Short mmCIF file of C-alpha atoms in Angstrom, two decimals:
data_model
loop_
_atom_site.label_atom_id
_atom_site.label_comp_id
_atom_site.label_asym_id
_atom_site.label_seq_id
_atom_site.Cartn_x
_atom_site.Cartn_y
_atom_site.Cartn_z
CA MET A 1 0.01 0.00 0.00
CA GLN A 2 2.81 2.39 0.71
CA SER A 3 4.25 1.95 -2.77
CA ILE A 4 0.99 2.56 -4.62
CA CYS A 5 0.18 5.47 -2.36
CA ASP A 6 3.58 6.97 -3.14
CA ASP A 7 2.85 6.57 -6.87
CA LEU A 8 -0.66 8.04 -6.46
CA ASP A 9 0.89 11.00 -4.63
CA ALA A 10 3.45 11.50 -7.40
CA GLU A 11 0.76 11.32 -10.12
CA THR A 12 -1.27 13.92 -8.16
CA HIS A 13 1.81 16.15 -7.89
CA ASP A 14 2.26 16.07 -11.67
CA LEU A 15 -1.34 17.10 -12.32
CA VAL A 16 -1.30 19.82 -9.67
CA ALA A 17 1.87 21.21 -11.27
CA VAL A 18 -0.10 21.76 -14.48
CA LEU A 19 -3.19 23.13 -12.72
CA THR A 20 -1.30 25.74 -10.72
CA GLN A 21 -0.07 27.31 -13.99
CA LEU A 22 -3.57 27.92 -15.34
CA SER A 23 -5.31 31.26 -15.52
CA ASP A 24 -8.76 31.49 -13.98
CA GLU A 25 -10.24 31.64 -17.49
CA ALA A 26 -8.51 28.42 -18.53
CA TRP A 27 -10.42 26.45 -15.89
CA ASP A 28 -13.61 26.87 -17.95
CA GLU A 29 -12.05 25.80 -21.20
CA PRO A 30 -13.82 22.76 -22.80
CA THR A 31 -11.78 19.56 -22.69
CA PRO A 32 -11.89 16.67 -25.16
CA SER A 33 -14.54 15.06 -22.94
CA PRO A 34 -17.79 16.53 -24.35
CA GLY A 35 -19.49 18.88 -21.94
CA TRP A 36 -16.65 18.86 -19.44
CA SER A 37 -14.36 21.78 -18.70
CA ILE A 38 -11.02 21.60 -16.84
CA ARG A 39 -12.98 22.68 -13.77
CA ASP A 40 -15.29 19.69 -14.25
CA GLN A 41 -12.41 17.24 -14.64
CA VAL A 42 -10.89 18.29 -11.33
CA SER A 43 -14.24 18.55 -9.54
CA HIS A 44 -14.92 14.94 -10.64
CA LEU A 45 -11.70 13.72 -9.20
CA ALA A 46 -12.22 15.64 -5.96
CA PHE A 47 -15.73 14.31 -5.42
CA PHE A 48 -14.74 10.67 -5.85
CA ASP A 49 -11.65 11.19 -3.65
CA LEU A 50 -14.00 12.22 -0.85
CA THR A 51 -16.25 9.20 -1.34
CA GLY A 52 -13.18 7.02 -1.75
CA ARG A 53 -11.88 8.14 1.62
CA LEU A 54 -15.33 7.48 3.11
CA ALA A 55 -15.31 3.96 1.70
CA ALA A 56 -11.93 3.38 3.42
CA ILE A 57 -12.80 4.81 6.86
CA ASP A 58 -16.57 4.29 7.17
CA PRO A 59 -18.13 1.67 4.85
CA ASP A 60 -21.59 2.11 6.35
CA ALA A 61 -21.58 5.85 5.73
CA PHE A 62 -20.32 5.26 2.25
CA ALA A 63 -23.15 2.81 1.56
CA ALA A 64 -25.72 5.39 2.57
CA ASN A 65 -24.01 8.04 0.47
CA ALA A 66 -23.80 5.72 -2.56
CA LYS A 67 -27.47 4.83 -2.29
CA GLN A 68 -28.38 8.54 -2.31
CA LEU A 69 -26.05 9.18 -5.27
CA MET A 70 -27.39 6.28 -7.32
CA SER A 71 -30.99 7.31 -6.68
CA SER A 72 -30.25 10.87 -7.75
CA GLY A 73 -29.07 9.72 -11.15
CA ALA A 74 -26.02 12.00 -10.99
CA GLY A 75 -23.54 9.13 -11.66
CA SER A 76 -20.15 10.33 -12.92
CA ASP A 77 -21.44 13.90 -13.08
CA ALA A 78 -21.56 14.03 -9.25
CA GLY A 79 -19.61 16.97 -7.93
CA LEU A 80 -19.74 18.93 -11.13
CA VAL A 81 -22.61 21.24 -10.07
CA GLU A 82 -20.91 22.17 -6.84
CA GLY A 83 -17.58 22.66 -8.60
CA ARG A 84 -19.13 25.12 -11.05
CA LEU A 85 -20.14 27.34 -8.11
CA LEU A 86 -16.59 27.60 -6.76
CA SER A 87 -13.64 29.67 -7.83
CA PRO A 88 -10.74 27.88 -9.55
CA HIS A 89 -8.65 28.41 -6.40
CA GLN A 90 -11.35 26.73 -4.30
CA VAL A 91 -11.66 23.79 -6.66
CA LEU A 92 -7.87 23.24 -6.70
CA ASP A 93 -7.56 23.67 -2.91
CA GLY A 94 -10.37 21.19 -2.33
CA PHE A 95 -8.80 18.65 -4.67
CA VAL A 96 -5.35 18.94 -3.09
CA LYS A 97 -6.59 18.65 0.45
CA GLY A 98 -9.15 15.91 -0.32
CA ARG A 99 -6.58 13.86 -2.24
CA ALA A 100 -4.02 14.11 0.62
CA SER A 101 -6.68 13.01 3.09
CA MET A 102 -7.70 10.06 0.93
CA ILE A 103 -4.10 8.89 0.49
CA GLU A 104 -3.53 9.19 4.17
CA ALA A 105 -6.49 6.89 4.81
CA PHE A 106 -5.30 4.41 2.17
CA ARG A 107 -1.90 4.07 3.84
CA THR A 108 -3.53 2.53 6.91
CA LEU A 109 -5.28 -0.23 4.91
CA ASP A 110 -4.36 -3.86 4.44
CA PRO A 111 -3.80 -4.25 0.66
CA LYS A 112 -6.30 -7.10 0.57
CA ALA A 113 -9.00 -5.26 2.53
CA ARG A 114 -12.28 -5.03 0.63
CA LEU A 115 -13.71 -1.56 0.06
CA PRO A 116 -17.27 -0.94 -1.06
CA TRP A 117 -17.73 1.02 -4.25
CA TYR A 118 -20.50 1.86 -6.71
CA GLY A 119 -20.15 -1.55 -8.34
CA PRO A 120 -18.51 -4.64 -6.83
CA ALA A 121 -16.28 -4.21 -3.75
CA MET A 122 -12.63 -3.74 -4.56
CA GLY A 123 -9.37 -4.72 -2.87
CA ALA A 124 -7.62 -1.73 -1.29
CA LEU A 125 -4.56 -2.10 -3.54
CA SER A 126 -6.74 -2.22 -6.67
CA PHE A 127 -8.82 0.68 -5.37
CA ALA A 128 -5.75 2.94 -5.01
CA THR A 129 -4.49 1.85 -8.39
CA ALA A 130 -7.80 2.77 -9.95
CA ARG A 131 -7.60 6.25 -8.42
CA LEU A 132 -4.13 6.64 -10.00
CA MET A 133 -5.55 5.58 -13.38
CA GLU A 134 -8.40 8.03 -13.13
CA THR A 135 -6.00 10.82 -12.14
CA TRP A 136 -3.77 10.10 -15.11
CA ALA A 137 -6.67 9.87 -17.58
CA HIS A 138 -8.49 13.02 -16.46
CA GLY A 139 -5.12 14.75 -16.22
CA GLN A 140 -4.57 13.85 -19.87
CA ASP A 141 -7.70 15.71 -20.82
CA VAL A 142 -6.45 18.72 -18.92
CA CYS A 143 -3.06 18.56 -20.64
CA ASP A 144 -4.62 18.12 -24.06
CA THR A 145 -6.74 21.20 -23.51
CA VAL A 146 -3.89 23.56 -22.60
CA GLY A 147 -1.15 21.94 -24.65
CA ALA A 148 0.84 20.75 -21.63
CA VAL A 149 3.05 17.69 -21.88
CA ARG A 150 3.70 15.36 -18.96
CA LYS A 151 6.84 13.24 -19.04
CA PRO A 152 5.75 9.53 -19.17
CA SER A 153 6.79 7.61 -16.07
CA ALA A 154 6.96 4.04 -14.90
CA ARG A 155 3.59 4.72 -13.20
CA LEU A 156 2.03 4.00 -16.57
CA ARG A 157 2.44 0.30 -15.76
CA HIS A 158 -0.39 0.64 -13.25
CA VAL A 159 -2.65 2.13 -15.97
CA ALA A 160 -1.65 -0.56 -18.48
CA HIS A 161 -2.22 -3.33 -15.94
CA ILE A 162 -5.79 -2.17 -15.33
CA GLY A 163 -6.33 -1.92 -19.06
CA VAL A 164 -5.27 -5.55 -19.57
CA ARG A 165 -7.19 -6.87 -16.57
CA ALA A 166 -10.32 -5.01 -17.67
CA ARG A 167 -10.61 -6.94 -20.93
CA PRO A 168 -13.53 -9.10 -19.67
CA PHE A 169 -15.25 -6.04 -18.29
CA SER A 170 -15.05 -4.36 -21.70
CA TYR A 171 -17.08 -7.17 -23.19
CA VAL A 172 -19.61 -7.34 -20.35
CA ILE A 173 -20.50 -3.64 -20.53
CA ASN A 174 -20.85 -3.86 -24.28
CA GLY A 175 -23.05 -6.94 -24.14
CA LYS A 176 -20.65 -9.02 -26.20
CA PRO A 177 -19.27 -12.54 -25.64
CA MET A 178 -15.52 -12.52 -25.04
CA PRO A 179 -13.40 -14.60 -27.46
CA THR A 180 -11.80 -17.61 -25.85
CA GLU A 181 -8.36 -16.71 -27.22
CA ASP A 182 -5.87 -14.99 -24.96
CA VAL A 183 -4.28 -11.76 -26.15
CA THR A 184 -0.61 -11.13 -25.50
CA VAL A 185 0.20 -7.55 -24.55
CA ARG A 186 3.79 -6.49 -25.00
CA LEU A 187 4.62 -2.85 -24.30
CA ILE A 188 7.69 -0.68 -24.23
CA GLY A 189 7.87 1.44 -21.09
CA PRO A 190 9.13 5.01 -20.88
CA ASN A 191 12.70 3.92 -20.11
CA GLY A 192 12.85 1.26 -22.83
CA GLU A 193 11.89 -1.60 -20.61
CA THR A 194 9.48 -4.31 -21.77
CA TRP A 195 6.18 -4.93 -19.92
CA SER A 196 4.22 -8.00 -20.93
CA TRP A 197 1.03 -9.84 -20.00
CA ASN A 198 -0.34 -13.19 -21.16
CA GLU A 199 2.94 -14.26 -22.78
CA THR A 200 2.45 -17.60 -24.60
CA ASP A 201 4.02 -19.45 -27.50
CA ASP A 202 0.98 -18.50 -29.53
CA THR A 203 1.32 -14.88 -30.65
CA SER A 204 -1.47 -14.96 -33.17
CA ASN A 205 -3.34 -12.42 -31.03
CA ALA A 206 -1.21 -9.61 -29.68
CA VAL A 207 -1.07 -5.91 -28.90
CA GLU A 208 2.40 -4.40 -29.05
CA GLY A 209 3.89 -0.89 -28.96
CA PRO A 210 4.54 2.07 -26.67
CA ALA A 211 3.06 1.81 -23.17
CA LEU A 212 1.93 5.42 -23.39
CA ASP A 213 -0.10 4.69 -26.49
CA PHE A 214 -1.73 1.64 -24.91
CA CYS A 215 -2.67 3.63 -21.82
CA LEU A 216 -4.14 6.45 -23.95
CA LEU A 217 -6.17 3.84 -25.85
CA VAL A 218 -7.61 1.87 -22.92
CA THR A 219 -8.57 5.05 -21.09
CA GLN A 220 -10.18 6.15 -24.39
CA ARG A 221 -8.03 9.29 -24.65
CA ARG A 222 -6.84 8.42 -28.15
CA ASN A 223 -8.12 6.62 -31.18
CA ILE A 224 -6.13 3.60 -32.30
CA ALA A 225 -5.39 5.48 -35.53
CA ASP A 226 -3.37 8.06 -33.53
CA THR A 227 -1.12 5.49 -31.88
CA LEU A 228 1.85 3.34 -32.87
CA LEU A 229 0.25 0.17 -31.52
CA VAL A 230 0.46 -2.95 -33.63
CA VAL A 231 -2.62 -5.19 -33.18
CA THR A 232 -2.47 -8.72 -34.59
CA GLY A 233 -5.32 -11.24 -34.75
CA ASN A 234 -9.14 -11.02 -34.75
CA ALA A 235 -9.51 -11.43 -30.98
CA ALA A 236 -6.99 -8.65 -30.32
CA ARG A 237 -8.59 -6.31 -32.83
CA ASP A 238 -12.05 -7.02 -31.45
CA TRP A 239 -10.91 -6.21 -27.91
CA ILE A 240 -9.05 -3.03 -28.83
CA SER A 241 -12.14 -1.74 -30.59
CA ILE A 242 -14.00 -1.61 -27.22
CA ALA A 243 -11.15 -1.60 -24.65
CA GLN A 244 -12.09 0.39 -21.53
CA ALA A 245 -10.06 0.61 -18.33
CA PHE A 246 -12.52 2.76 -16.38
CA ALA A 247 -15.78 1.74 -14.72
CA GLY A 248 -19.25 2.82 -15.86
CA GLU A 249 -21.15 2.65 -19.12
CA PRO A 250 -19.43 2.01 -22.43
CA GLY A 251 -17.32 5.01 -23.41
CA PRO A 252 -17.80 6.49 -26.84
CA GLY A 253 -14.06 6.54 -27.52
CA ARG A 254 -12.29 9.36 -29.35
CA ALA A 255 -12.38 10.29 -32.99
CA PRO A 256 -9.02 10.29 -34.81
CA ILE A 257 -7.08 13.49 -34.42
CA ASN A 258 -5.54 13.34 -37.89
#
């Protein structure tokens, strides 16, 4: 837990470094996520940090909160209305303080402890990893909006791992049967290292290429056409067409940039 919390803290630091450079006007710039401004991206993270901390320290209170949220129909838009009433400074301050409080709570948990969430309960280690993935993905929208570039780090392996493990989920939420064939994923990390999953002698279905591109794809921040990924085999191509690392309804994906 200490290691993933350190990585989550570092990922947060990188995003905050971008946010602190923004003008007040930039916070209301539309991001590549339709209908969401930079303010909305950060408000979204801040809201689910607060409920994430609640899930860690008071599961019963979280359950009551989740029931109210689900009945309201707000879903992933929860927190956006409140965030739109605050100043950029207030949104950023709330995010920074709430994130620090959530990480502090996570550090006390057994990695295998089960935390309630809006779907199935999650192990604490997986929960913290998912928060890192969400931070990186929403941070990408912020960076794309203002033209900022974050240096890729080894923390991308967490995002890639979720993307690989979420393959069955991608089929479930799209109402499709998952092919029986395994898909080998072989990625090149930021420092030239190789990360691989499902390595077998049969490479007829494989996804290979830069780890950054794979992470952008499975978080639906880039279209496959805008990556250097090489996808081989029908099962691999079918998965990549619907790959989704984040929870919730099927994402619409992104149109090609070029």
